[in-house]
Amino acid sequence: MTAPAIDVAAWASPWRRRSPGDKLLLGLGLVIAALVLPPWPASGLVTLVSLGLLLGPARVPAHLLARAARGPAAFILLGTVSIAVTWRTDGFGPAVTGPSLRAAAQTLAHAVAGSSAVLLLAATTPMTDLLAWARRRGVPEAVVDVAGLIYRMLFVLLESIGAVRAAQTARLGYTTRRATLRSASTLAAATLTRALERARRLESGLAGRGFEGVMRTLAQPRRSSPSFVVATVLGLGALVAVSVSWGRW
């Protein structure tokens, strides 16, 4: 099984050499704008800006962006449907009403805009750069190390899933619907077992090397770009001004 699409895009992005703090300012600014400002037109503008930067200056391939967005899109769709469909007040089944549709549309707009802004940060900044930046900014070592271990365990889990699935496929484990269901349940159980075993081996390896709670790694500091910061602040200010002015018209 390959690495997550979001991780592949982050390592290959030309924005990887930019300061994580600069990109964090842009990403968090867009997320806050998507959550705080009215959904129309702020959410649409945040989505357009995020996707434009991803496919434009950040040069994230469209197919990688689509792969990375599949999971959040499915989660957003399920949440939107659950808001749009309500239970009748008379107790005779589900119904879709005007207020429920409006609430679902606003939630959909906020969620798509916020997810696009998070993707902008995640698809241009590897997790290792973010962890190193957080350590330099004084985030507690324990928090950074736990986040780093979870990040590394993600690849262990993906490797286990890929190995088990390849073995099942070679044994015709997905040729019929019944075989697919049986293989999927076996895959979940085997993956959990293998992941726990790899985690224990990782813990033993760290203990054998004298791990005392701080996992130091080499990281190349990235200089902040004043022009990027100024452009980010001006862009966010323009977005807020347009959204507020739109609401007064």
Short mmCIF file of C-alpha atoms in Angstrom, two decimals:
data_model
loop_
_atom_site.label_atom_id
_atom_site.label_comp_id
_atom_site.label_asym_id
_atom_site.label_seq_id
_atom_site.Cartn_x
_atom_site.Cartn_y
_atom_site.Cartn_z
CA MET A 1 0.00 0.00 0.00
CA THR A 2 1.38 3.44 -0.96
CA ALA A 3 1.78 6.44 1.32
CA PRO A 4 -1.23 8.70 1.86
CA ALA A 5 -1.86 11.02 -1.08
CA ILE A 6 -1.72 14.05 1.19
CA ASP A 7 1.76 13.08 2.35
CA VAL A 8 3.01 12.46 -1.20
CA ALA A 9 1.71 15.88 -2.27
CA ALA A 10 3.29 17.63 0.74
CA TRP A 11 6.77 16.23 0.09
CA ALA A 12 6.61 17.07 -3.63
CA SER A 13 5.10 20.55 -3.29
CA PRO A 14 7.34 23.55 -4.16
CA TRP A 15 5.86 25.24 -1.07
CA ARG A 16 7.60 22.69 1.13
CA ARG A 17 10.60 25.02 1.43
CA ARG A 18 8.46 27.83 2.81
CA SER A 19 8.31 28.39 6.55
CA PRO A 20 5.66 26.21 8.23
CA GLY A 21 4.70 29.26 10.30
CA ASP A 22 3.87 31.24 7.16
CA LYS A 23 1.72 28.42 5.79
CA LEU A 24 0.10 27.91 9.20
CA LEU A 25 -0.87 31.59 9.24
CA LEU A 26 -2.51 31.24 5.83
CA GLY A 27 -4.23 27.93 6.56
CA LEU A 28 -5.53 28.85 10.00
CA GLY A 29 -6.63 32.26 8.75
CA LEU A 30 -8.73 30.64 6.04
CA VAL A 31 -10.15 28.08 8.48
CA ILE A 32 -11.19 30.79 10.94
CA ALA A 33 -12.72 32.82 8.09
CA ALA A 34 -14.68 29.76 6.96
CA LEU A 35 -15.99 29.11 10.47
CA VAL A 36 -16.68 32.66 11.70
CA LEU A 37 -17.88 34.57 8.63
CA PRO A 38 -21.33 34.05 7.09
CA PRO A 39 -21.43 31.05 4.74
CA TRP A 40 -22.34 33.22 1.74
CA PRO A 41 -20.07 34.34 0.18
CA ALA A 42 -17.22 33.73 2.65
CA SER A 43 -17.25 29.94 2.41
CA GLY A 44 -17.29 30.05 -1.38
CA LEU A 45 -14.41 32.53 -1.43
CA VAL A 46 -12.35 30.45 1.01
CA THR A 47 -12.93 27.35 -1.10
CA LEU A 48 -11.96 29.13 -4.32
CA VAL A 49 -8.84 30.67 -2.76
CA SER A 50 -7.72 27.37 -1.22
CA LEU A 51 -8.24 25.31 -4.37
CA GLY A 52 -6.70 28.06 -6.51
CA LEU A 53 -3.56 28.12 -4.37
CA LEU A 54 -3.37 24.32 -4.25
CA LEU A 55 -3.64 23.84 -8.00
CA GLY A 56 -1.79 27.04 -8.86
CA PRO A 57 1.27 28.26 -6.91
CA ALA A 58 1.49 25.14 -4.72
CA ARG A 59 1.30 22.93 -7.84
CA VAL A 60 -0.45 20.02 -6.16
CA PRO A 61 -1.50 17.51 -8.86
CA ALA A 62 -5.26 17.32 -9.28
CA HIS A 63 -5.35 13.52 -8.98
CA LEU A 64 -3.47 13.62 -5.65
CA LEU A 65 -5.78 16.35 -4.39
CA ALA A 66 -8.80 14.28 -5.41
CA ARG A 67 -7.43 11.21 -3.59
CA ALA A 68 -6.73 13.24 -0.45
CA ALA A 69 -10.19 14.82 -0.49
CA ARG A 70 -12.16 11.56 -0.84
CA GLY A 71 -12.22 10.78 2.87
CA PRO A 72 -13.26 14.27 4.08
CA ALA A 73 -15.80 14.51 1.26
CA ALA A 74 -17.48 11.27 2.30
CA PHE A 75 -17.61 12.39 5.94
CA ILE A 76 -19.06 15.80 4.95
CA LEU A 77 -21.67 14.19 2.69
CA LEU A 78 -22.87 11.83 5.41
CA GLY A 79 -23.10 14.67 7.91
CA THR A 80 -24.99 16.89 5.48
CA VAL A 81 -27.54 14.19 4.67
CA SER A 82 -28.14 13.52 8.36
CA ILE A 83 -28.91 17.23 8.87
CA ALA A 84 -31.12 17.57 5.78
CA VAL A 85 -33.28 14.57 6.68
CA THR A 86 -35.30 15.06 9.87
CA TRP A 87 -37.97 13.02 11.60
CA ARG A 88 -41.57 14.11 11.10
CA THR A 89 -43.18 15.84 14.05
CA ASP A 90 -46.14 13.46 13.75
CA GLY A 91 -43.75 10.50 14.08
CA PHE A 92 -44.52 8.96 10.67
CA GLY A 93 -41.11 8.71 9.08
CA PRO A 94 -38.32 10.93 7.83
CA ALA A 95 -38.85 14.22 5.99
CA VAL A 96 -36.90 17.02 4.32
CA THR A 97 -38.03 20.54 5.27
CA GLY A 98 -37.01 24.02 4.24
CA PRO A 99 -35.19 24.82 7.52
CA SER A 100 -33.38 21.48 7.49
CA LEU A 101 -32.24 22.06 3.90
CA ARG A 102 -30.96 25.54 4.78
CA ALA A 103 -29.09 24.20 7.80
CA ALA A 104 -27.61 21.40 5.69
CA ALA A 105 -26.52 23.85 2.96
CA GLN A 106 -24.83 26.16 5.49
CA THR A 107 -23.08 23.23 7.16
CA LEU A 108 -21.96 21.93 3.77
CA ALA A 109 -20.54 25.34 2.82
CA HIS A 110 -18.65 25.74 6.12
CA ALA A 111 -17.33 22.16 6.00
CA VAL A 112 -16.13 22.31 2.38
CA ALA A 113 -14.42 25.67 2.94
CA GLY A 114 -12.74 24.58 6.18
CA SER A 115 -11.62 21.26 4.71
CA SER A 116 -10.18 23.02 1.65
CA ALA A 117 -8.16 25.35 3.90
CA VAL A 118 -6.85 22.42 5.96
CA LEU A 119 -5.92 20.58 2.75
CA LEU A 120 -3.98 23.66 1.66
CA LEU A 121 -1.79 23.37 4.75
CA ALA A 122 -1.57 19.57 4.78
CA ALA A 123 -0.76 19.23 1.07
CA THR A 124 2.11 21.72 1.23
CA THR A 125 3.68 20.96 4.63
CA PRO A 126 5.00 17.53 5.67
CA MET A 127 4.14 16.51 9.20
CA THR A 128 7.83 16.35 10.14
CA ASP A 129 8.24 20.05 9.29
CA LEU A 130 5.21 20.96 11.40
CA LEU A 131 6.49 18.94 14.36
CA ALA A 132 9.95 20.51 14.15
CA TRP A 133 8.39 23.98 13.91
CA ALA A 134 6.18 23.25 16.92
CA ARG A 135 9.19 22.09 18.95
CA ARG A 136 11.09 25.28 18.14
CA ARG A 137 8.07 27.36 19.16
CA GLY A 138 7.98 25.82 22.63
CA VAL A 139 5.22 23.23 22.28
CA PRO A 140 5.76 20.63 25.06
CA GLU A 141 8.09 17.82 24.03
CA ALA A 142 5.63 15.16 25.14
CA VAL A 143 2.93 16.53 22.80
CA VAL A 144 5.32 16.69 19.84
CA ASP A 145 6.67 13.18 20.47
CA VAL A 146 3.21 11.64 20.79
CA ALA A 147 2.15 13.33 17.55
CA GLY A 148 5.31 12.06 15.85
CA LEU A 149 4.77 8.50 17.04
CA ILE A 150 1.15 8.54 15.86
CA TYR A 151 2.35 9.79 12.48
CA ARG A 152 4.88 6.98 12.21
CA MET A 153 2.37 4.37 13.36
CA LEU A 154 0.08 5.44 10.52
CA PHE A 155 2.60 4.08 8.02
CA VAL A 156 2.98 0.88 10.04
CA LEU A 157 -0.79 0.44 9.88
CA LEU A 158 -0.90 1.09 6.12
CA GLU A 159 1.93 -1.38 5.55
CA SER A 160 0.09 -4.04 7.54
CA ILE A 161 -3.13 -3.45 5.60
CA GLY A 162 -1.29 -3.68 2.28
CA ALA A 163 0.50 -6.92 3.22
CA VAL A 164 -2.63 -8.67 4.50
CA ARG A 165 -4.76 -7.50 1.57
CA ALA A 166 -2.16 -8.66 -0.97
CA ALA A 167 -2.12 -12.12 0.63
CA GLN A 168 -5.93 -12.29 0.59
CA THR A 169 -6.08 -11.19 -3.04
CA ALA A 170 -3.55 -13.85 -4.04
CA ARG A 171 -5.83 -16.45 -2.39
CA LEU A 172 -8.91 -15.19 -4.32
CA GLY A 173 -10.32 -13.59 -1.20
CA TYR A 174 -12.23 -10.90 -3.09
CA THR A 175 -13.76 -12.86 -5.98
CA THR A 176 -17.31 -13.00 -4.58
CA ARG A 177 -19.39 -10.84 -2.29
CA ARG A 178 -19.38 -13.43 0.45
CA ALA A 179 -15.62 -13.87 0.18
CA THR A 180 -15.14 -10.10 0.21
CA LEU A 181 -17.10 -9.72 3.44
CA ARG A 182 -15.15 -12.56 5.05
CA SER A 183 -11.84 -11.14 3.87
CA ALA A 184 -12.71 -7.64 5.07
CA SER A 185 -13.47 -8.86 8.58
CA THR A 186 -10.29 -10.92 8.64
CA LEU A 187 -8.34 -7.93 7.32
CA ALA A 188 -9.54 -5.71 10.16
CA ALA A 189 -8.65 -8.28 12.83
CA ALA A 190 -5.26 -9.16 11.34
CA THR A 191 -4.32 -5.51 10.81
CA LEU A 192 -5.06 -4.64 14.43
CA THR A 193 -3.01 -7.59 15.67
CA ARG A 194 -0.04 -6.81 13.41
CA ALA A 195 -0.16 -3.09 14.28
CA LEU A 196 -0.12 -3.83 18.02
CA GLU A 197 2.80 -6.19 17.56
CA ARG A 198 4.74 -3.60 15.54
CA ALA A 199 3.96 -0.99 18.20
CA ARG A 200 5.36 -3.25 20.92
CA ARG A 201 8.49 -3.84 18.84
CA LEU A 202 8.86 -0.09 18.30
CA GLU A 203 8.52 0.53 22.03
CA SER A 204 11.13 -2.13 22.79
CA GLY A 205 13.48 -0.65 20.20
CA LEU A 206 13.16 2.85 21.65
CA ALA A 207 13.70 1.55 25.17
CA GLY A 208 16.79 -0.35 24.02
CA ARG A 209 18.24 2.86 22.61
CA GLY A 210 17.77 4.74 25.86
CA PHE A 211 14.63 6.67 24.92
CA GLU A 212 13.77 8.98 27.84
CA GLY A 213 10.77 10.84 26.50
CA VAL A 214 12.40 13.20 23.97
CA MET A 215 12.89 12.10 20.36
CA ARG A 216 15.26 14.55 18.70
CA THR A 217 15.33 14.76 14.92
CA LEU A 218 17.34 16.86 12.50
CA ALA A 219 15.31 19.56 10.82
CA GLN A 220 16.32 22.40 8.52
CA PRO A 221 14.91 25.73 9.75
CA ARG A 222 12.84 27.61 7.17
CA ARG A 223 13.06 31.37 7.00
CA SER A 224 9.83 33.32 7.12
CA SER A 225 9.05 35.29 3.96
CA PRO A 226 7.90 38.87 4.73
CA SER A 227 6.27 39.19 1.29
CA PHE A 228 4.31 35.95 1.84
CA VAL A 229 3.14 37.10 5.28
CA VAL A 230 2.10 40.53 3.99
CA ALA A 231 0.25 38.98 1.05
CA THR A 232 -1.51 36.56 3.43
CA VAL A 233 -2.64 39.31 5.80
CA LEU A 234 -3.82 41.53 2.95
CA GLY A 235 -5.64 38.64 1.28
CA LEU A 236 -7.41 37.62 4.49
CA GLY A 237 -8.33 41.24 5.16
CA ALA A 238 -9.80 41.57 1.67
CA LEU A 239 -11.77 38.35 2.15
CA VAL A 240 -13.25 39.62 5.42
CA ALA A 241 -14.07 43.02 3.89
CA VAL A 242 -15.84 41.50 0.89
CA SER A 243 -17.83 39.10 3.07
CA VAL A 244 -18.95 41.82 5.51
CA SER A 245 -19.80 44.24 2.68
CA TRP A 246 -21.78 41.52 0.88
CA GLY A 247 -23.96 41.05 3.95
CA ARG A 248 -24.86 44.77 4.06
CA TRP A 249 -26.00 44.95 0.43
#
